[in-house]
CSV table of C-alpha atoms and ligand atoms in Angstrom, one decimal:
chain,number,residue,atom,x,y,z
A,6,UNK,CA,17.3,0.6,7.6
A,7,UNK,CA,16.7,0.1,4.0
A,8,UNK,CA,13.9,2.0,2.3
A,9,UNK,CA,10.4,0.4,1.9
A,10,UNK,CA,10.0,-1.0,-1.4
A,11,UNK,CA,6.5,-2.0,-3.4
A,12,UNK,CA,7.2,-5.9,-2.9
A,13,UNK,CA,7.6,-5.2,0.6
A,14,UNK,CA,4.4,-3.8,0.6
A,15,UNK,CA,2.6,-6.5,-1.3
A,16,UNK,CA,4.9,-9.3,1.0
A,17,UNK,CA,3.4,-7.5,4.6
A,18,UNK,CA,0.1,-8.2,2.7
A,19,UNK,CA,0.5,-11.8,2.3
A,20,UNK,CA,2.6,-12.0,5.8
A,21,UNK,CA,-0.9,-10.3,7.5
A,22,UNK,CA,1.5,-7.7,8.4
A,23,UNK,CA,-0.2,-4.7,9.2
A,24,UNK,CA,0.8,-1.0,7.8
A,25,UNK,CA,1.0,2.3,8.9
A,26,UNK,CA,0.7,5.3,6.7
A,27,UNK,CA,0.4,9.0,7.3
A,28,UNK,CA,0.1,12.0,5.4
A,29,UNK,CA,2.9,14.8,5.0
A,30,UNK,CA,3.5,18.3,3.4
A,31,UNK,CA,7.0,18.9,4.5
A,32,UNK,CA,10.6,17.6,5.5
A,33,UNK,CA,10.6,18.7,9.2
A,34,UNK,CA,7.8,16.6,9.6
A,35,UNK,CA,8.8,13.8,7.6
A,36,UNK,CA,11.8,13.2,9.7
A,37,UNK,CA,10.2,12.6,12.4
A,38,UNK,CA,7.4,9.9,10.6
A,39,UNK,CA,10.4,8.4,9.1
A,40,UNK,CA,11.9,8.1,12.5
A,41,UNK,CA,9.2,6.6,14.0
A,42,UNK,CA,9.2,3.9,11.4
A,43,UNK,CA,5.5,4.9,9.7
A,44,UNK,CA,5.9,2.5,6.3
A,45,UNK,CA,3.9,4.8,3.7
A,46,UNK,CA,3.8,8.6,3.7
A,47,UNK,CA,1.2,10.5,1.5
A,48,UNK,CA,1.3,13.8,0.3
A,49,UNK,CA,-2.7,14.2,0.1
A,50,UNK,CA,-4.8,16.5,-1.7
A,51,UNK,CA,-6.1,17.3,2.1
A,52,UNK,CA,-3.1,20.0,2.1
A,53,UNK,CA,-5.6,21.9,0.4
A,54,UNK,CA,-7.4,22.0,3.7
A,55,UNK,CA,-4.8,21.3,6.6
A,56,UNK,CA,-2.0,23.6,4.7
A,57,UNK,CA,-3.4,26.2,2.5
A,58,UNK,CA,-7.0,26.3,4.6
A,59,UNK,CA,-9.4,25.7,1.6
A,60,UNK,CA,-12.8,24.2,2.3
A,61,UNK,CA,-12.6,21.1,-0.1
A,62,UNK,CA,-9.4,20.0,-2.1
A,63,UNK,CA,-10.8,21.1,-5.2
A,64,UNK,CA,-8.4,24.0,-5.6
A,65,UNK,CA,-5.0,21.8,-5.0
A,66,UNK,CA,-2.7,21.8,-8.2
A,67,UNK,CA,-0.3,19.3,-9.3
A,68,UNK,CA,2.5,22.6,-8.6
A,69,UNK,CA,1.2,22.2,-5.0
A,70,UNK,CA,1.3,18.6,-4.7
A,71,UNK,CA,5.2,18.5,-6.6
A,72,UNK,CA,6.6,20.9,-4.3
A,73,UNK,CA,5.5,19.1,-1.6
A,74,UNK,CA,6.4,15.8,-2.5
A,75,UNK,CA,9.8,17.3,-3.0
A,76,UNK,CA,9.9,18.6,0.4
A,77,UNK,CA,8.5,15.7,2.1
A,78,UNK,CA,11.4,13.3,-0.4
A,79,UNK,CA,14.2,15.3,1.2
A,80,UNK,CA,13.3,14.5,5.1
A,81,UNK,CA,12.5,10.1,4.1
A,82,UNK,CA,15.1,7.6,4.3
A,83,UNK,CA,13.3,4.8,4.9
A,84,UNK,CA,9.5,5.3,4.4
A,85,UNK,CA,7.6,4.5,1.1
A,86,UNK,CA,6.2,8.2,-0.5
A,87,UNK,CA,2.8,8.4,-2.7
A,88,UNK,CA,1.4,11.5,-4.0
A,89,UNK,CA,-2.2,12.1,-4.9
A,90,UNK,CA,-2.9,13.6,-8.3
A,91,UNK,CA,-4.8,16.4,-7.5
A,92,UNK,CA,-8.4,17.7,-9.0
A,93,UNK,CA,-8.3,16.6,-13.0
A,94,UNK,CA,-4.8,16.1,-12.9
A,95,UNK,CA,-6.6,12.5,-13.8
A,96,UNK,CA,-8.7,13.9,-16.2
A,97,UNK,CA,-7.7,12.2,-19.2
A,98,UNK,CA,-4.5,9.4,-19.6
A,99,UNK,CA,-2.3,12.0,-21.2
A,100,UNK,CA,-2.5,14.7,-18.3
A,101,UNK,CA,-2.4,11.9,-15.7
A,102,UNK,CA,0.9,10.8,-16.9
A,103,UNK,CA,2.5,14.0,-17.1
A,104,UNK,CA,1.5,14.2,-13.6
A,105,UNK,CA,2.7,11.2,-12.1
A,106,UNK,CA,6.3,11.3,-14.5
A,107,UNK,CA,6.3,15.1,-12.6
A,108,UNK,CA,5.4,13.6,-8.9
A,109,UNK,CA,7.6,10.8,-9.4
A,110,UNK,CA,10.4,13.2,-10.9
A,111,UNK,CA,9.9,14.7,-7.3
A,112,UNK,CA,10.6,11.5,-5.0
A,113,UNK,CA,7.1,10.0,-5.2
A,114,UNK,CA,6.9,6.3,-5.7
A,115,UNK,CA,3.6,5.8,-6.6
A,116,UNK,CA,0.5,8.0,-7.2
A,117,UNK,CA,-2.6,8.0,-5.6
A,118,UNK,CA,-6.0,8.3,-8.1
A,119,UNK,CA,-9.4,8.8,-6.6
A,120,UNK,CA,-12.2,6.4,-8.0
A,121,UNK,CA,-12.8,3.8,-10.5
A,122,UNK,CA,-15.3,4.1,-14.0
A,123,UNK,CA,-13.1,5.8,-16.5
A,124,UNK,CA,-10.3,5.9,-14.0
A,125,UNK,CA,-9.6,2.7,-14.7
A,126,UNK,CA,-8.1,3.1,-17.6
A,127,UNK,CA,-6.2,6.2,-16.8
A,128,UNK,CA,-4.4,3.2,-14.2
A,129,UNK,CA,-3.9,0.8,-16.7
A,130,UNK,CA,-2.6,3.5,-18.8
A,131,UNK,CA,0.4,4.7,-15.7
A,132,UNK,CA,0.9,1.1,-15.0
A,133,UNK,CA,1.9,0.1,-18.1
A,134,UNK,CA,4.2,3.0,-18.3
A,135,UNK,CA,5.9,2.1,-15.0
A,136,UNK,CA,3.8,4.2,-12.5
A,137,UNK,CA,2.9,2.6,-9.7
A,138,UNK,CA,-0.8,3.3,-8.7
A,139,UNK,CA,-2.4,3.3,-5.5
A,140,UNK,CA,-6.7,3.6,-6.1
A,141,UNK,CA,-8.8,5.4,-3.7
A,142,UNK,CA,-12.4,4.6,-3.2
A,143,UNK,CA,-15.5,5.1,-0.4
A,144,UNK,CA,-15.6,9.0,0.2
A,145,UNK,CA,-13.4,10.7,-2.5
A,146,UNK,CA,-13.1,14.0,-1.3
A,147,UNK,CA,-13.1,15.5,-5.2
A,148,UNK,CA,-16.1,14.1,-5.7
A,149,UNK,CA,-17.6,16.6,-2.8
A,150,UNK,CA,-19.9,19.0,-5.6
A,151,UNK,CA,-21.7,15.7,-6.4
A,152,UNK,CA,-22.1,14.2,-2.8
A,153,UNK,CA,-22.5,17.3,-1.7
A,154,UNK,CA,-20.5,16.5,2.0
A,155,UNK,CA,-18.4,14.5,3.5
A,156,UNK,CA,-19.6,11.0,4.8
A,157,UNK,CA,-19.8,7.7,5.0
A,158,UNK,CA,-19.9,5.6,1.7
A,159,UNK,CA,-20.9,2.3,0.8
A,160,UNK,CA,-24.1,1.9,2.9
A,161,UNK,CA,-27.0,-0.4,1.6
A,162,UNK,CA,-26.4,-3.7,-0.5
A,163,UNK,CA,-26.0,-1.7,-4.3
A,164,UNK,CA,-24.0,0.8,-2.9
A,165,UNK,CA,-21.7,-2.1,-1.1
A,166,UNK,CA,-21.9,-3.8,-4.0
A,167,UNK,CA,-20.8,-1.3,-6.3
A,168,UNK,CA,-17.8,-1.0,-4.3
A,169,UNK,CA,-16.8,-4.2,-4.0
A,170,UNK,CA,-17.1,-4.4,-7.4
A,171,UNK,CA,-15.0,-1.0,-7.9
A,172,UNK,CA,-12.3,-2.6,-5.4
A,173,UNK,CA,-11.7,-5.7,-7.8
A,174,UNK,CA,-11.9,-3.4,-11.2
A,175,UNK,CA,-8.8,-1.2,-9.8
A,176,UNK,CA,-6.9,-4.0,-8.8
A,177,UNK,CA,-7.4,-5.7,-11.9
A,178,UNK,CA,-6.4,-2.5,-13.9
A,179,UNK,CA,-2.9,-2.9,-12.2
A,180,UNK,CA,-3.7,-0.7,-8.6
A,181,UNK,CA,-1.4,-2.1,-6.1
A,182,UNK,CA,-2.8,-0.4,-3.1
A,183,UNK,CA,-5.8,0.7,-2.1
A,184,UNK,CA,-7.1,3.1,0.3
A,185,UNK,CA,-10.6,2.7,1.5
A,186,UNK,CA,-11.9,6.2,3.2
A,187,UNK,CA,-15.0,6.1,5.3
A,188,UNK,CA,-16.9,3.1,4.5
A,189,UNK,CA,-18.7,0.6,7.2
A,190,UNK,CA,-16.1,-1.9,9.4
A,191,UNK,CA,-17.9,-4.6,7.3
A,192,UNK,CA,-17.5,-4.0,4.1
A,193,UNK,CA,-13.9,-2.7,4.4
A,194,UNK,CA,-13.4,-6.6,5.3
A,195,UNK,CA,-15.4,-8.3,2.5
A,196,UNK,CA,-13.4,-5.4,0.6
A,197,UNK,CA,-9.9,-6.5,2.0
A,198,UNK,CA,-10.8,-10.2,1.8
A,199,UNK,CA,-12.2,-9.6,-2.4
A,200,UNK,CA,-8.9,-8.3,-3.2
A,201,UNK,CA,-5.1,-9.3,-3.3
A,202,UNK,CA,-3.4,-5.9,-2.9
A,203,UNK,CA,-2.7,-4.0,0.2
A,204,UNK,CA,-5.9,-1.4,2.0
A,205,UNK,CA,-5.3,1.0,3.6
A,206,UNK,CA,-8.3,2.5,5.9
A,207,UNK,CA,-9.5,5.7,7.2
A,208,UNK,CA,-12.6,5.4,9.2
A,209,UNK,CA,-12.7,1.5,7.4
A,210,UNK,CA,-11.9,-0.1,10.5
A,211,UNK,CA,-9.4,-2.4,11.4
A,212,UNK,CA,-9.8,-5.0,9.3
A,213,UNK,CA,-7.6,-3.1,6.5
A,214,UNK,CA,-4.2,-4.2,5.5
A,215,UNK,CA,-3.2,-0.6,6.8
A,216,UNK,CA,-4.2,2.1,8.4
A,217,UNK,CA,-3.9,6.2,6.9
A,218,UNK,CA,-4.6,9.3,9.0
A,219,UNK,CA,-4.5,13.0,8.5
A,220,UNK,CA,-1.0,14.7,9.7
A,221,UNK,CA,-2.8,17.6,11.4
A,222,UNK,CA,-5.7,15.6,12.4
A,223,UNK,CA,-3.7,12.6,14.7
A,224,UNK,CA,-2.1,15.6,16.3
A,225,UNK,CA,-5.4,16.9,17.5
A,226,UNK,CA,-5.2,19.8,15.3
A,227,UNK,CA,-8.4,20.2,14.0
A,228,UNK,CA,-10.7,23.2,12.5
A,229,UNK,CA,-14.6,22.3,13.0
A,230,UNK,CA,-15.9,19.2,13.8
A,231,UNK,CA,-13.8,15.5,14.4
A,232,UNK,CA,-14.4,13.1,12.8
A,233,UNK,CA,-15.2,9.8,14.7
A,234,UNK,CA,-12.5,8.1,13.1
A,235,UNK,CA,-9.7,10.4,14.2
A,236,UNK,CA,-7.8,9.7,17.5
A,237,UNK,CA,-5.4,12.5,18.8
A,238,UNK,CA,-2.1,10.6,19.4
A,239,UNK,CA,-0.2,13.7,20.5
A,240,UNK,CA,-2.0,13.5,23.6
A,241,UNK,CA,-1.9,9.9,23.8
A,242,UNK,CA,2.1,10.0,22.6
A,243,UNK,CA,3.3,13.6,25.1
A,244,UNK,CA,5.2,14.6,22.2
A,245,UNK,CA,5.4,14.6,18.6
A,246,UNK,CA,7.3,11.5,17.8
A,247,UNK,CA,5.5,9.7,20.8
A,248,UNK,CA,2.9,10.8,18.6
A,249,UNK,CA,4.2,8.8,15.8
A,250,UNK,CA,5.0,6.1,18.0
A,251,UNK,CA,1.8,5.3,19.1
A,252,UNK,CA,0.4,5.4,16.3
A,253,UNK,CA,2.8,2.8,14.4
A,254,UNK,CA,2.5,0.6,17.9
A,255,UNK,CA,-1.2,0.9,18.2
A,256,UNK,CA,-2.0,0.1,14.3
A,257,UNK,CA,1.0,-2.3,14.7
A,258,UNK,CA,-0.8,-4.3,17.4
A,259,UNK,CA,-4.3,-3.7,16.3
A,260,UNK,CA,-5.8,-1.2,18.9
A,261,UNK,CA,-6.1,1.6,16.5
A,262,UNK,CA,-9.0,2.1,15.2
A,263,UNK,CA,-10.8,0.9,17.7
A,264,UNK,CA,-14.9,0.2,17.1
A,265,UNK,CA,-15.9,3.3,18.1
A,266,UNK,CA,-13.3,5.1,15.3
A,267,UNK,CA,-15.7,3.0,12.5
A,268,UNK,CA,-18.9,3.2,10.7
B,306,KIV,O1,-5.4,13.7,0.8
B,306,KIV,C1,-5.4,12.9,1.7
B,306,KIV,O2,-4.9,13.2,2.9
B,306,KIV,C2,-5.9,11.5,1.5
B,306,KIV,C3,-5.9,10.6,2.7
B,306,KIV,C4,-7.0,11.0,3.6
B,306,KIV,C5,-6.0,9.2,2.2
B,306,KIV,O3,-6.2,11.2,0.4
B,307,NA,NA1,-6.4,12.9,-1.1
């Protein structure tokens, strides 16, 4: 098996292939994802939660998020590795591309960049340079001193709006994936159907491109409360790859997330 590659990202778009993606902080780990034939693994910013036990991901650096990505490059053969930039890593074009050149330098393939306004241009700027960008928009968990929590985005016809709008400024600054984190089943759609690139949900519903969860989370590890969107798999799957498994079959063939995972 050949690795995943960016066209054949963009192709299962245009195919109405579906994706599967999950997030991963080290090479154990990403053996078995890799195994299981997940197409996209993300070394999040959540490590600042689900690995280091922070209460936001405010605190991740890009040290954190390299040394990862390195760990999680040396366990993929086949899967396609993103890496967010972390808390102001994006703060200005200059910092973002030392960044990405670092997370890239590390086995990433593409980046991951929360939000759109002046982010936009920090996107054009990496994809002119060769970066590939994936954009991130509903609930961006560094926004969390501003929103003040964690929960669903997009609600109400501006606030729709606005995203829609936000979803076709990304991709037309050069984004080639996006990942659309808690926002209503319906928009997610008008979202998905706006724009040309790949999304990738969490708690969006299943009319994404793709689907993203939370390592610890789809094993049913969890601190405080679940979130609706989260399924354990580990007890659907009996064991860590049939973990994995499911999860690629049920995404695969549409069953994951169900309605009652959405917004
Ligand atoms: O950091 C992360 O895990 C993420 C995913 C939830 C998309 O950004
Ligand atoms: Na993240």
């Amino acid at each position: 098996t050949s690795p995943v590659t960016l066209p054949q990202l963009l192709q299962a778009r245009r195919e109405g292939r579906r994706l599967t993606m999950l997030t991963c902080y080290d090479a154990g780990f990403a053996r078995a994802i890799d195994a299981a034939g997940v197409d996209m693994v993300l070394v999040g910013d959540s490590l600042g939660m689900v690995v280091q036990g922070h209460d936001s991901t405010l605190p991740v650096t890009v040290d954190d998020i390299a040394y990862h990505t390195a760990c999680v490059a040396r366990g993929l053969h086949r899967a396609f590795l993103l890496a967010d930039l972390p808390f102001q890593a994006d703060a200005s074009t200059s910092s973002a591309l030392e960044a990405s050149t670092r997370l890239l330098r590390a086995g990433a393939a593409m980046v991951k960049i929360e939000g759109a306004g002046f982010k936009l241009d920090v996107i054009r700027h990496l994809v002119e340079r060769e970066i590939p960008v994936c954009a991130h928009l509903g609930l961006t968990p560094q926004s969390v001193l501003r929103l003040g929590g964690y929960r669903v985005q997009g609600r109400g016809d501006e606030a729709a709006q606005r995203l829609l709008d936000d979803a076709r400024a990304v991709e037309a600054a050069g984004a080639s994936v996006l990942v659309l984190e808690c926002v209503p089943w319906a928009l997610a759609q008008r979202i998905t159907e706006a724009v040309s690139i790949p999304t990738i949900g969490i708690g969006a519903g299943a009319a994404c491109t793709g689907q993203v969860l939370v390592l610890h989370d789809m094993l049913g590890l969890r601190h405080g409360r679940q979130p609706r969107f989260v399924k354990d798999f580990l007890a659907a799957g009996g064991s860590v790859s049939g973990a994995f498994e499911a999860y690629v079959r049920e995404v695969r063939e549409g069953t994951f997330p169900a309605p009652e995972h959405g917004y």
